[in-house]
Amino acid sequence: GQVKSVERAVEKLLRSYRQDVSRLLDICRQHLVFASIGDMVACLAAIAQDSEVVVVRVKNRMHPELISAGSSAGYRDVSLNVRVETEETRAMGLAGHVCELQLQLESFARLKNREGHQRYVRYRNFKAQ
């Protein structure tokens, strides 16, 4: 997975989180791509049933109300903030570490290229997020 750049982390802290570092939950992230919505739903169900995974937050950018409101500049995914709590993560002091897991349909992932991401960044900058 990708690690958020220092520049973007600072920008997000200043623009969106009023310098509250505890709200920055997507430093470490992974992107999973699915052929169908059914596959994505099955993955979400597996995550929900996993006793070692704690779901901290869900952003559903595929919800019809968000699509019609235009609040995501056309970007579509389901983003989970999760913690993995096992004996090993507790022993290493990592059980409190929150990671982002982005779930996306293949049809949208094909559009998530450099040009598409640049459009999203312009939209995000326009909204000062």
Short mmCIF file of N, CA and C in Angstrom, two decimals:
data_model
loop_
_atom_site.label_atom_id
_atom_site.label_comp_id
_atom_site.label_asym_id
_atom_site.label_seq_id
_atom_site.Cartn_x
_atom_site.Cartn_y
_atom_site.Cartn_z
N GLY A 1 0.81 -1.20 0.00
CA GLY A 1 0.00 0.00 0.00
C GLY A 1 0.85 1.25 0.00
N GLN A 2 0.22 2.34 -0.21
CA GLN A 2 0.92 3.63 -0.24
C GLN A 2 0.89 4.29 1.13
N VAL A 3 1.91 5.08 1.38
CA VAL A 3 1.96 5.90 2.58
C VAL A 3 1.69 7.33 2.14
N LYS A 4 0.81 8.01 2.86
CA LYS A 4 0.47 9.40 2.51
C LYS A 4 1.72 10.26 2.61
N SER A 5 1.88 11.15 1.66
CA SER A 5 3.05 12.03 1.67
C SER A 5 2.96 13.01 2.85
N VAL A 6 4.12 13.45 3.29
CA VAL A 6 4.18 14.42 4.39
C VAL A 6 3.45 15.69 4.00
N GLU A 7 3.63 16.13 2.74
CA GLU A 7 2.98 17.36 2.28
C GLU A 7 1.46 17.26 2.37
N ARG A 8 0.90 16.12 1.91
CA ARG A 8 -0.56 15.96 1.94
C ARG A 8 -1.05 15.80 3.37
N ALA A 9 -0.29 15.12 4.22
CA ALA A 9 -0.69 14.96 5.62
C ALA A 9 -0.77 16.32 6.32
N VAL A 10 0.23 17.17 6.10
CA VAL A 10 0.22 18.50 6.71
C VAL A 10 -0.93 19.33 6.15
N GLU A 11 -1.13 19.26 4.84
CA GLU A 11 -2.24 19.99 4.21
C GLU A 11 -3.58 19.57 4.81
N LYS A 12 -3.78 18.27 4.98
CA LYS A 12 -5.03 17.76 5.53
C LYS A 12 -5.21 18.20 6.99
N LEU A 13 -4.11 18.17 7.75
CA LEU A 13 -4.18 18.62 9.14
C LEU A 13 -4.60 20.08 9.23
N LEU A 14 -4.04 20.91 8.38
CA LEU A 14 -4.35 22.34 8.42
C LEU A 14 -5.74 22.64 7.88
N ARG A 15 -6.12 22.02 6.76
CA ARG A 15 -7.39 22.33 6.11
C ARG A 15 -8.60 21.68 6.77
N SER A 16 -8.44 20.44 7.19
CA SER A 16 -9.62 19.67 7.60
C SER A 16 -9.69 19.32 9.07
N TYR A 17 -8.54 19.23 9.74
CA TYR A 17 -8.54 18.67 11.09
C TYR A 17 -8.09 19.65 12.17
N ARG A 18 -7.98 20.92 11.84
CA ARG A 18 -7.59 21.95 12.81
C ARG A 18 -6.36 21.55 13.61
N GLN A 19 -5.40 20.95 12.93
CA GLN A 19 -4.12 20.54 13.48
C GLN A 19 -4.23 19.43 14.53
N ASP A 20 -5.36 18.71 14.55
CA ASP A 20 -5.54 17.59 15.48
C ASP A 20 -5.01 16.31 14.83
N VAL A 21 -3.78 15.94 15.15
CA VAL A 21 -3.10 14.81 14.54
C VAL A 21 -3.86 13.51 14.77
N SER A 22 -4.60 13.40 15.86
CA SER A 22 -5.33 12.16 16.16
C SER A 22 -6.41 11.87 15.12
N ARG A 23 -6.80 12.85 14.33
CA ARG A 23 -7.83 12.63 13.30
C ARG A 23 -7.28 12.16 11.97
N LEU A 24 -5.96 12.16 11.82
CA LEU A 24 -5.32 11.75 10.57
C LEU A 24 -5.18 10.22 10.58
N LEU A 25 -6.13 9.54 9.91
CA LEU A 25 -6.24 8.09 10.00
C LEU A 25 -5.85 7.34 8.73
N ASP A 26 -5.29 8.01 7.76
CA ASP A 26 -5.01 7.32 6.50
C ASP A 26 -3.56 7.46 6.06
N ILE A 27 -2.65 7.49 7.02
CA ILE A 27 -1.23 7.56 6.68
C ILE A 27 -0.82 6.29 5.93
N CYS A 28 -1.24 5.14 6.45
CA CYS A 28 -0.96 3.84 5.83
C CYS A 28 -2.25 3.36 5.17
N ARG A 29 -2.17 3.00 3.88
CA ARG A 29 -3.40 2.63 3.19
C ARG A 29 -3.15 1.56 2.13
N GLN A 30 -4.22 0.86 1.82
CA GLN A 30 -4.18 -0.18 0.81
C GLN A 30 -5.42 -0.05 -0.07
N HIS A 31 -5.28 -0.39 -1.33
CA HIS A 31 -6.35 -0.24 -2.31
C HIS A 31 -6.68 -1.62 -2.87
N LEU A 32 -7.93 -2.07 -2.71
CA LEU A 32 -8.38 -3.35 -3.24
C LEU A 32 -9.40 -3.09 -4.35
N VAL A 33 -9.28 -3.83 -5.44
CA VAL A 33 -10.15 -3.64 -6.60
C VAL A 33 -10.99 -4.90 -6.81
N PHE A 34 -12.28 -4.71 -7.09
CA PHE A 34 -13.22 -5.82 -7.24
C PHE A 34 -13.89 -5.79 -8.60
N ALA A 35 -14.13 -6.97 -9.14
CA ALA A 35 -14.78 -7.10 -10.45
C ALA A 35 -16.27 -6.76 -10.36
N SER A 36 -16.88 -7.01 -9.20
CA SER A 36 -18.33 -6.78 -9.08
C SER A 36 -18.67 -6.22 -7.70
N ILE A 37 -19.83 -5.63 -7.61
CA ILE A 37 -20.31 -5.13 -6.32
C ILE A 37 -20.52 -6.28 -5.35
N GLY A 38 -20.92 -7.45 -5.88
CA GLY A 38 -21.09 -8.63 -5.03
C GLY A 38 -19.78 -9.04 -4.37
N ASP A 39 -18.69 -8.99 -5.12
CA ASP A 39 -17.37 -9.30 -4.56
C ASP A 39 -16.99 -8.31 -3.48
N MET A 40 -17.29 -7.03 -3.71
CA MET A 40 -16.98 -6.01 -2.72
C MET A 40 -17.80 -6.22 -1.44
N VAL A 41 -19.08 -6.53 -1.60
CA VAL A 41 -19.95 -6.77 -0.46
C VAL A 41 -19.46 -7.99 0.34
N ALA A 42 -19.02 -9.04 -0.37
CA ALA A 42 -18.49 -10.22 0.30
C ALA A 42 -17.25 -9.87 1.12
N CYS A 43 -16.39 -9.02 0.58
CA CYS A 43 -15.20 -8.58 1.31
C CYS A 43 -15.60 -7.79 2.56
N LEU A 44 -16.55 -6.88 2.41
CA LEU A 44 -17.02 -6.10 3.56
C LEU A 44 -17.59 -7.01 4.64
N ALA A 45 -18.33 -8.04 4.23
CA ALA A 45 -18.89 -8.99 5.19
C ALA A 45 -17.78 -9.75 5.91
N ALA A 46 -16.76 -10.16 5.17
CA ALA A 46 -15.64 -10.88 5.78
C ALA A 46 -14.91 -10.00 6.80
N ILE A 47 -14.72 -8.74 6.45
CA ILE A 47 -14.07 -7.80 7.37
C ILE A 47 -14.92 -7.63 8.62
N ALA A 48 -16.21 -7.47 8.45
CA ALA A 48 -17.12 -7.27 9.58
C ALA A 48 -17.14 -8.47 10.51
N GLN A 49 -16.93 -9.66 9.97
CA GLN A 49 -16.97 -10.88 10.78
C GLN A 49 -15.63 -11.25 11.38
N ASP A 50 -14.56 -10.57 10.98
CA ASP A 50 -13.22 -10.91 11.47
C ASP A 50 -13.02 -10.33 12.87
N SER A 51 -12.84 -11.19 13.84
CA SER A 51 -12.72 -10.74 15.23
C SER A 51 -11.42 -9.99 15.50
N GLU A 52 -10.46 -10.08 14.60
CA GLU A 52 -9.18 -9.39 14.80
C GLU A 52 -9.14 -8.01 14.13
N VAL A 53 -10.21 -7.66 13.43
CA VAL A 53 -10.27 -6.37 12.75
C VAL A 53 -11.32 -5.49 13.43
N VAL A 54 -10.93 -4.30 13.79
CA VAL A 54 -11.85 -3.32 14.38
C VAL A 54 -12.07 -2.23 13.35
N VAL A 55 -13.30 -2.07 12.91
CA VAL A 55 -13.63 -1.01 11.95
C VAL A 55 -13.88 0.27 12.73
N VAL A 56 -13.06 1.27 12.46
CA VAL A 56 -13.13 2.55 13.18
C VAL A 56 -14.09 3.51 12.48
N ARG A 57 -14.07 3.50 11.13
CA ARG A 57 -14.91 4.44 10.38
C ARG A 57 -15.13 3.87 8.98
N VAL A 58 -16.30 4.20 8.42
CA VAL A 58 -16.62 3.80 7.04
C VAL A 58 -17.05 5.05 6.29
N LYS A 59 -16.45 5.26 5.11
CA LYS A 59 -16.90 6.31 4.19
C LYS A 59 -17.40 5.60 2.94
N ASN A 60 -18.69 5.67 2.71
CA ASN A 60 -19.28 5.01 1.56
C ASN A 60 -19.52 6.04 0.46
N ARG A 61 -18.54 6.19 -0.42
CA ARG A 61 -18.66 7.15 -1.52
C ARG A 61 -19.42 6.54 -2.70
N MET A 62 -20.07 5.41 -2.47
CA MET A 62 -20.90 4.80 -3.51
C MET A 62 -22.39 4.94 -3.17
N HIS A 63 -22.68 5.54 -2.04
CA HIS A 63 -24.07 5.72 -1.61
C HIS A 63 -24.79 6.64 -2.58
N PRO A 64 -26.00 6.27 -3.01
CA PRO A 64 -26.74 7.09 -4.00
C PRO A 64 -26.91 8.56 -3.61
N GLU A 65 -27.09 8.85 -2.32
CA GLU A 65 -27.25 10.25 -1.90
C GLU A 65 -25.98 11.05 -2.15
N LEU A 66 -24.83 10.44 -1.96
CA LEU A 66 -23.57 11.15 -2.22
C LEU A 66 -23.37 11.36 -3.71
N ILE A 67 -23.76 10.36 -4.49
CA ILE A 67 -23.60 10.47 -5.94
C ILE A 67 -24.43 11.63 -6.47
N SER A 68 -25.68 11.73 -6.03
CA SER A 68 -26.54 12.80 -6.52
C SER A 68 -26.14 14.17 -5.97
N ALA A 69 -25.54 14.20 -4.78
CA ALA A 69 -25.14 15.47 -4.19
C ALA A 69 -23.85 16.01 -4.80
N GLY A 70 -23.11 15.15 -5.49
CA GLY A 70 -21.86 15.60 -6.11
C GLY A 70 -20.79 15.92 -5.09
N SER A 71 -20.85 15.30 -3.91
CA SER A 71 -19.92 15.66 -2.84
C SER A 71 -18.55 15.00 -2.96
N SER A 72 -18.34 14.18 -3.98
CA SER A 72 -17.04 13.51 -4.09
C SER A 72 -16.40 13.70 -5.45
N ALA A 73 -16.86 14.65 -6.23
CA ALA A 73 -16.31 14.97 -7.55
C ALA A 73 -16.31 13.77 -8.48
N GLY A 74 -17.26 12.86 -8.27
CA GLY A 74 -17.36 11.67 -9.11
C GLY A 74 -16.53 10.50 -8.64
N TYR A 75 -15.70 10.69 -7.62
CA TYR A 75 -14.87 9.60 -7.10
C TYR A 75 -15.76 8.61 -6.35
N ARG A 76 -15.56 7.31 -6.58
CA ARG A 76 -16.39 6.29 -5.97
C ARG A 76 -15.54 5.20 -5.35
N ASP A 77 -15.74 4.97 -4.06
CA ASP A 77 -15.15 3.84 -3.37
C ASP A 77 -15.83 3.69 -2.01
N VAL A 78 -15.45 2.65 -1.31
CA VAL A 78 -15.81 2.50 0.09
C VAL A 78 -14.48 2.50 0.84
N SER A 79 -14.33 3.42 1.76
CA SER A 79 -13.08 3.58 2.48
C SER A 79 -13.31 3.20 3.94
N LEU A 80 -12.50 2.26 4.43
CA LEU A 80 -12.60 1.82 5.81
C LEU A 80 -11.35 2.23 6.56
N ASN A 81 -11.52 2.73 7.76
CA ASN A 81 -10.39 2.89 8.67
C ASN A 81 -10.47 1.73 9.64
N VAL A 82 -9.39 0.96 9.72
CA VAL A 82 -9.40 -0.28 10.51
C VAL A 82 -8.16 -0.36 11.40
N ARG A 83 -8.32 -1.14 12.48
CA ARG A 83 -7.19 -1.52 13.34
C ARG A 83 -7.16 -3.04 13.36
N VAL A 84 -5.97 -3.61 13.40
CA VAL A 84 -5.81 -5.05 13.54
C VAL A 84 -5.36 -5.31 14.97
N GLU A 85 -6.18 -6.05 15.70
CA GLU A 85 -5.88 -6.33 17.11
C GLU A 85 -5.65 -7.83 17.29
N THR A 86 -4.38 -8.19 17.39
CA THR A 86 -3.97 -9.57 17.64
C THR A 86 -2.96 -9.55 18.79
N GLU A 87 -2.61 -10.73 19.25
CA GLU A 87 -1.56 -10.79 20.28
C GLU A 87 -0.28 -10.15 19.76
N GLU A 88 0.03 -10.40 18.50
CA GLU A 88 1.25 -9.86 17.91
C GLU A 88 1.22 -8.34 17.82
N THR A 89 0.09 -7.77 17.33
CA THR A 89 0.03 -6.30 17.21
C THR A 89 0.04 -5.64 18.59
N ARG A 90 -0.60 -6.28 19.58
CA ARG A 90 -0.56 -5.73 20.94
C ARG A 90 0.86 -5.78 21.49
N ALA A 91 1.56 -6.90 21.28
CA ALA A 91 2.94 -7.04 21.79
C ALA A 91 3.87 -6.01 21.16
N MET A 92 3.62 -5.65 19.90
CA MET A 92 4.47 -4.68 19.21
C MET A 92 4.00 -3.24 19.42
N GLY A 93 2.90 -3.06 20.15
CA GLY A 93 2.36 -1.72 20.38
C GLY A 93 1.67 -1.13 19.17
N LEU A 94 1.18 -1.99 18.28
CA LEU A 94 0.55 -1.52 17.04
C LEU A 94 -0.96 -1.70 17.01
N ALA A 95 -1.55 -2.22 18.05
CA ALA A 95 -2.99 -2.50 18.04
C ALA A 95 -3.83 -1.24 17.90
N GLY A 96 -3.27 -0.10 18.25
CA GLY A 96 -4.00 1.16 18.12
C GLY A 96 -3.78 1.86 16.80
N HIS A 97 -2.90 1.30 15.95
CA HIS A 97 -2.57 1.92 14.68
C HIS A 97 -3.74 1.77 13.70
N VAL A 98 -4.20 2.87 13.15
CA VAL A 98 -5.33 2.86 12.22
C VAL A 98 -4.80 2.96 10.79
N CYS A 99 -5.32 2.08 9.93
CA CYS A 99 -4.96 2.07 8.52
C CYS A 99 -6.22 2.31 7.68
N GLU A 100 -6.02 2.76 6.46
CA GLU A 100 -7.15 2.94 5.55
C GLU A 100 -7.15 1.82 4.52
N LEU A 101 -8.33 1.27 4.30
CA LEU A 101 -8.52 0.24 3.29
C LEU A 101 -9.55 0.77 2.29
N GLN A 102 -9.11 1.00 1.05
CA GLN A 102 -9.99 1.53 0.01
C GLN A 102 -10.49 0.38 -0.85
N LEU A 103 -11.80 0.23 -0.95
CA LEU A 103 -12.41 -0.81 -1.77
C LEU A 103 -13.05 -0.14 -2.98
N GLN A 104 -12.71 -0.61 -4.17
CA GLN A 104 -13.19 0.06 -5.37
C GLN A 104 -13.53 -0.96 -6.46
N LEU A 105 -14.54 -0.64 -7.24
CA LEU A 105 -14.89 -1.48 -8.38
C LEU A 105 -13.88 -1.27 -9.50
N GLU A 106 -13.62 -2.33 -10.23
CA GLU A 106 -12.65 -2.29 -11.33
C GLU A 106 -12.98 -1.20 -12.34
N SER A 107 -14.27 -1.00 -12.61
CA SER A 107 -14.66 0.01 -13.60
C SER A 107 -14.23 1.42 -13.16
N PHE A 108 -14.28 1.71 -11.87
CA PHE A 108 -13.83 3.01 -11.37
C PHE A 108 -12.31 3.05 -11.26
N ALA A 109 -11.71 1.92 -10.91
CA ALA A 109 -10.25 1.88 -10.76
C ALA A 109 -9.56 2.18 -12.09
N ARG A 110 -10.15 1.75 -13.18
CA ARG A 110 -9.56 2.04 -14.49
C ARG A 110 -9.53 3.54 -14.76
N LEU A 111 -10.49 4.26 -14.18
CA LEU A 111 -10.54 5.71 -14.36
C LEU A 111 -9.61 6.45 -13.41
N LYS A 112 -9.16 5.73 -12.37
CA LYS A 112 -8.30 6.37 -11.36
C LYS A 112 -6.86 6.36 -11.87
N ASN A 113 -6.63 7.22 -12.81
CA ASN A 113 -5.29 7.36 -13.37
C ASN A 113 -4.74 8.72 -12.97
N ARG A 114 -3.61 9.07 -13.48
CA ARG A 114 -3.00 10.34 -13.11
C ARG A 114 -3.93 11.52 -13.42
N GLU A 115 -4.51 11.54 -14.60
CA GLU A 115 -5.39 12.65 -14.98
C GLU A 115 -6.64 12.69 -14.09
N GLY A 116 -7.24 11.54 -13.84
CA GLY A 116 -8.42 11.49 -12.98
C GLY A 116 -8.12 11.94 -11.57
N HIS A 117 -6.97 11.52 -11.05
CA HIS A 117 -6.59 11.94 -9.69
C HIS A 117 -6.32 13.44 -9.65
N GLN A 118 -5.71 13.97 -10.69
CA GLN A 118 -5.45 15.41 -10.73
C GLN A 118 -6.75 16.21 -10.71
N ARG A 119 -7.79 15.70 -11.41
CA ARG A 119 -9.10 16.36 -11.37
C ARG A 119 -9.65 16.36 -9.94
N TYR A 120 -9.51 15.22 -9.25
CA TYR A 120 -9.99 15.12 -7.88
C TYR A 120 -9.23 16.09 -6.97
N VAL A 121 -7.91 16.19 -7.15
CA VAL A 121 -7.11 17.11 -6.34
C VAL A 121 -7.55 18.55 -6.57
N ARG A 122 -7.82 18.93 -7.82
CA ARG A 122 -8.32 20.29 -8.10
C ARG A 122 -9.66 20.52 -7.39
N TYR A 123 -10.55 19.53 -7.43
CA TYR A 123 -11.85 19.64 -6.75
C TYR A 123 -11.64 19.78 -5.25
N ARG A 124 -10.77 18.93 -4.67
CA ARG A 124 -10.50 18.96 -3.24
C ARG A 124 -9.89 20.32 -2.84
N ASN A 125 -8.98 20.83 -3.67
CA ASN A 125 -8.39 22.13 -3.37
C ASN A 125 -9.40 23.26 -3.46
N PHE A 126 -10.31 23.16 -4.43
CA PHE A 126 -11.37 24.15 -4.58
C PHE A 126 -12.24 24.19 -3.32
N LYS A 127 -12.52 23.01 -2.76
CA LYS A 127 -13.33 22.93 -1.54
C LYS A 127 -12.48 23.11 -0.28
N ALA A 128 -11.16 23.26 -0.44
CA ALA A 128 -10.22 23.45 0.68
C ALA A 128 -10.31 22.30 1.67
N GLN A 129 -10.24 21.06 1.15
CA GLN A 129 -10.28 19.87 2.03
C GLN A 129 -8.91 19.24 2.13
#
